[in-house]
mmCIF file of C-alpha atoms in Angstrom:
data_model
loop_
_atom_site.group_PDB
_atom_site.id
_atom_site.type_symbol
_atom_site.label_atom_id
_atom_site.label_comp_id
_atom_site.label_asym_id
_atom_site.label_seq_id
_atom_site.Cartn_x
_atom_site.Cartn_y
_atom_site.Cartn_z
ATOM 1 C CA UNK L 1 0.814 3.480 -12.517
ATOM 2 C CA UNK L 2 1.381 6.226 -9.788
ATOM 3 C CA UNK L 3 4.027 8.377 -9.561
ATOM 4 C CA UNK L 4 4.060 9.457 -6.651
ATOM 5 C CA UNK L 5 2.729 7.788 -3.458
ATOM 6 C CA UNK L 6 3.002 8.578 0.347
ATOM 7 C CA UNK L 7 1.745 5.828 2.822
ATOM 8 C CA UNK L 8 0.933 7.899 6.151
ATOM 9 C CA UNK L 9 -0.867 8.233 9.517
ATOM 10 C CA UNK L 10 -3.905 10.383 10.304
ATOM 11 C CA UNK L 11 -6.394 10.486 13.026
ATOM 12 C CA UNK L 12 -9.511 10.142 10.959
ATOM 13 C CA UNK L 13 -10.933 9.646 7.369
ATOM 14 C CA UNK L 14 -11.715 13.399 7.284
ATOM 15 C CA UNK L 15 -8.042 14.795 8.115
ATOM 16 C CA UNK L 16 -6.601 11.757 5.587
ATOM 17 C CA UNK L 17 -9.155 13.285 3.030
ATOM 18 C CA UNK L 18 -7.873 16.802 3.623
ATOM 19 C CA UNK L 19 -4.445 15.768 2.213
ATOM 20 C CA UNK L 20 -6.291 15.122 -1.482
ATOM 21 C CA UNK L 21 -5.004 18.603 -3.298
ATOM 22 C CA UNK L 22 -0.907 18.188 -2.364
ATOM 23 C CA UNK L 23 -0.347 15.024 -0.050
ATOM 24 C CA UNK L 24 0.539 14.661 3.601
ATOM 25 C CA UNK L 25 3.691 16.594 3.145
ATOM 26 C CA UNK L 26 5.783 16.800 6.350
ATOM 27 C CA UNK L 27 2.596 17.410 8.503
ATOM 28 C CA UNK L 28 2.159 13.393 8.753
ATOM 29 C CA UNK L 29 4.628 10.774 9.301
ATOM 30 C CA UNK L 30 4.888 8.916 6.432
ATOM 31 C CA UNK L 31 6.618 6.351 4.077
ATOM 32 C CA UNK L 32 7.072 7.776 0.238
ATOM 33 C CA UNK L 33 7.782 5.477 -2.728
ATOM 34 C CA UNK L 34 7.282 6.022 -6.566
ATOM 35 C CA UNK L 35 6.113 4.392 -9.691
ATOM 36 C CA UNK L 36 3.797 1.198 -8.163
ATOM 37 C CA UNK L 37 0.010 0.725 -8.093
ATOM 38 C CA UNK L 38 -0.691 1.603 -4.364
ATOM 39 C CA UNK L 39 -4.444 0.101 -4.250
ATOM 40 C CA UNK L 40 -3.411 -3.432 -5.937
ATOM 41 C CA UNK L 41 -0.081 -3.408 -3.961
ATOM 42 C CA UNK L 42 -2.262 -3.094 -0.518
ATOM 43 C CA UNK L 43 -4.531 -5.978 -1.979
ATOM 44 C CA UNK L 44 -1.214 -7.784 -2.544
ATOM 45 C CA UNK L 45 -0.071 -7.352 0.820
ATOM 46 C CA UNK L 46 -3.341 -8.253 2.515
ATOM 47 C CA UNK L 47 -3.918 -11.292 0.765
ATOM 48 C CA UNK L 48 -0.285 -12.766 1.617
ATOM 49 C CA UNK L 49 -1.294 -12.157 5.510
ATOM 50 C CA UNK L 50 -4.434 -14.185 4.909
ATOM 51 C CA UNK L 51 -2.897 -16.799 3.245
ATOM 52 C CA UNK L 52 1.278 -16.530 3.831
ATOM 53 C CA UNK L 53 2.612 -18.209 0.772
ATOM 54 C CA UNK L 54 5.914 -17.019 -1.366
ATOM 55 C CA UNK L 55 3.709 -18.153 -4.640
ATOM 56 C CA UNK L 56 1.977 -15.738 -6.655
ATOM 57 C CA UNK L 57 -1.984 -16.214 -6.450
ATOM 58 C CA UNK L 58 -3.714 -15.959 -9.642
ATOM 59 C CA UNK L 59 -4.389 -12.406 -11.374
ATOM 60 C CA UNK L 60 -8.519 -13.470 -10.989
ATOM 61 C CA UNK L 61 -7.949 -13.794 -7.379
ATOM 62 C CA UNK L 62 -5.932 -10.529 -7.067
ATOM 63 C CA UNK L 63 -9.018 -8.445 -8.588
ATOM 64 C CA UNK L 64 -11.418 -10.593 -6.600
ATOM 65 C CA UNK L 65 -10.184 -9.429 -3.433
ATOM 66 C CA UNK L 66 -11.636 -6.464 -1.219
ATOM 67 C CA UNK L 67 -10.092 -3.440 -2.511
ATOM 68 C CA UNK L 68 -9.339 -0.504 -0.005
ATOM 69 C CA UNK L 69 -11.902 2.224 0.915
ATOM 70 C CA UNK L 70 -11.222 5.206 -0.586
ATOM 71 C CA UNK L 71 -11.802 8.616 1.810
ATOM 72 C CA UNK L 72 -12.068 10.901 -0.990
ATOM 73 C CA UNK L 73 -14.333 10.902 -4.314
ATOM 74 C CA UNK L 74 -12.557 9.206 -7.162
ATOM 75 C CA UNK L 75 -12.201 11.884 -9.872
ATOM 76 C CA UNK L 76 -10.667 11.622 -13.270
ATOM 77 C CA UNK L 77 -7.379 13.491 -11.995
ATOM 78 C CA UNK L 78 -5.064 10.706 -10.821
ATOM 79 C CA UNK L 79 -5.260 11.501 -7.185
ATOM 80 C CA UNK L 80 -6.528 8.971 -4.592
ATOM 81 C CA UNK L 81 -6.574 8.647 -0.865
ATOM 82 C CA UNK L 82 -7.655 5.546 0.454
ATOM 83 C CA UNK L 83 -7.377 3.905 4.017
ATOM 84 C CA UNK L 84 -5.455 0.460 4.640
ATOM 85 C CA UNK L 85 -7.976 -2.321 5.928
ATOM 86 C CA UNK L 86 -7.972 -2.463 9.650
ATOM 87 C CA UNK L 87 -6.665 -6.594 9.204
ATOM 88 C CA UNK L 88 -3.981 -5.637 7.150
ATOM 89 C CA UNK L 89 -2.520 -2.566 9.267
ATOM 90 C CA UNK L 90 -2.628 -5.107 12.399
ATOM 91 C CA UNK L 91 -0.867 -7.738 10.210
ATOM 92 C CA UNK L 92 1.772 -5.609 9.052
ATOM 93 C CA UNK L 93 2.223 -4.100 12.718
ATOM 94 C CA UNK L 94 2.947 -7.727 13.916
ATOM 95 C CA UNK L 95 4.813 -9.025 10.799
ATOM 96 C CA UNK L 96 8.174 -10.323 11.619
ATOM 97 C CA UNK L 97 11.372 -9.742 9.421
ATOM 98 C CA UNK L 98 10.960 -12.882 7.680
ATOM 99 C CA UNK L 99 7.594 -12.586 6.461
ATOM 100 C CA UNK L 100 8.142 -8.833 5.254
ATOM 101 C CA UNK L 101 11.159 -10.478 3.372
ATOM 102 C CA UNK L 102 8.969 -13.205 1.615
ATOM 103 C CA UNK L 103 6.495 -10.667 0.769
ATOM 104 C CA UNK L 104 8.695 -8.283 -0.726
ATOM 105 C CA UNK L 105 9.863 -11.190 -3.129
ATOM 106 C CA UNK L 106 6.619 -12.240 -3.689
ATOM 107 C CA UNK L 107 5.230 -8.432 -4.441
ATOM 108 C CA UNK L 108 8.635 -7.986 -6.554
ATOM 109 C CA UNK L 109 7.837 -11.095 -8.731
ATOM 110 C CA UNK L 110 4.191 -9.183 -9.482
ATOM 111 C CA UNK L 111 5.802 -6.010 -10.128
ATOM 112 C CA UNK L 112 8.364 -7.834 -12.476
ATOM 113 C CA UNK L 113 5.442 -9.372 -14.121
ATOM 114 C CA UNK L 114 3.318 -6.206 -14.804
ATOM 115 C CA UNK L 115 5.872 -3.581 -15.131
ATOM 116 C CA UNK L 116 9.407 -5.478 -16.462
ATOM 117 C CA UNK L 117 11.815 -3.087 -16.380
ATOM 118 C CA UNK L 118 10.032 -0.278 -15.527
ATOM 119 C CA UNK L 119 9.293 -1.751 -12.190
ATOM 120 C CA UNK L 120 9.899 0.875 -9.498
ATOM 121 C CA UNK L 121 13.609 1.931 -8.414
ATOM 122 C CA UNK L 122 12.260 1.878 -4.849
ATOM 123 C CA UNK L 123 13.320 -1.118 -2.672
ATOM 124 C CA UNK L 124 10.002 -3.359 -2.195
ATOM 125 C CA UNK L 125 11.347 -4.409 0.858
ATOM 126 C CA UNK L 126 12.064 -1.146 2.411
ATOM 127 C CA UNK L 127 8.577 0.219 1.595
ATOM 128 C CA UNK L 128 7.149 -2.580 3.246
ATOM 129 C CA UNK L 129 9.349 -2.278 5.911
ATOM 130 C CA UNK L 130 8.628 1.325 6.265
ATOM 131 C CA UNK L 131 4.879 0.816 6.135
ATOM 132 C CA UNK L 132 5.030 -1.935 8.784
ATOM 133 C CA UNK L 133 6.628 0.792 11.385
ATOM 134 C CA UNK L 134 3.963 2.981 10.310
ATOM 135 C CA UNK L 135 1.244 0.304 10.863
ATOM 136 C CA UNK L 136 2.615 -0.387 14.508
ATOM 137 C CA UNK L 137 2.353 3.391 15.287
ATOM 138 C CA UNK L 138 -1.052 3.282 14.044
ATOM 139 C CA UNK L 139 -1.819 0.424 16.454
ATOM 140 C CA UNK L 140 -0.213 2.050 19.336
ATOM 141 C CA UNK L 141 -1.885 5.427 18.701
ATOM 142 C CA UNK L 142 -5.292 4.532 17.505
ATOM 143 C CA UNK L 143 -4.461 6.575 14.209
ATOM 144 C CA UNK L 144 -5.430 5.181 10.676
ATOM 145 C CA UNK L 145 -3.029 3.932 7.937
ATOM 146 C CA UNK L 146 -3.675 5.841 4.489
ATOM 147 C CA UNK L 147 -2.501 6.256 1.187
ATOM 148 C CA UNK L 148 -2.201 9.250 -0.947
ATOM 149 C CA UNK L 149 -1.100 8.780 -4.365
ATOM 150 C CA UNK L 150 -0.792 10.820 -7.819
#
C-alpha cells in the first residue's frame, strides 16, 4: 500500500517521469491522498466506467483488466509513476456527480474488503472528485493525467 500518492497533470510522459525522485510537488496541479494502492484504484475506476454497476466485480476480473502504463522503470524502491488510460481520463472528465458517488461507494467497499479498519483516512469521494477535476483540466488542455506514489 502506497503511503503518499499524487494524481497530477503533466504535458507529457517525459515531464511526468521527471517527478520520480520527489513527486510532483507544487510545480504541478495535483490531488494527494494516502494509503491506497493507486494502480488497483485506477483499474477499479476504469472497470466501473466500462460497465457501470454498484456491484463489485470479482477480484479475478480486476486482476485481468488492463493496468496503467508506467512512465518510469519499476524499481525495488516503491516509487512509481504511471499515466492513467485516456479512456478513463475522458470518463472521469465527463462523469456526473451521481456516477462519482456510486463509484466512490463501490471503491470504498473494495477498500474495506482489502484493508478493513486500516483503509485510507482520506475520503474516497473527495479523491474521485479531485481526480475528475484534474481529468477535466487534462481534457481541455491536452495534458496527461498521471499518478506518482511512494
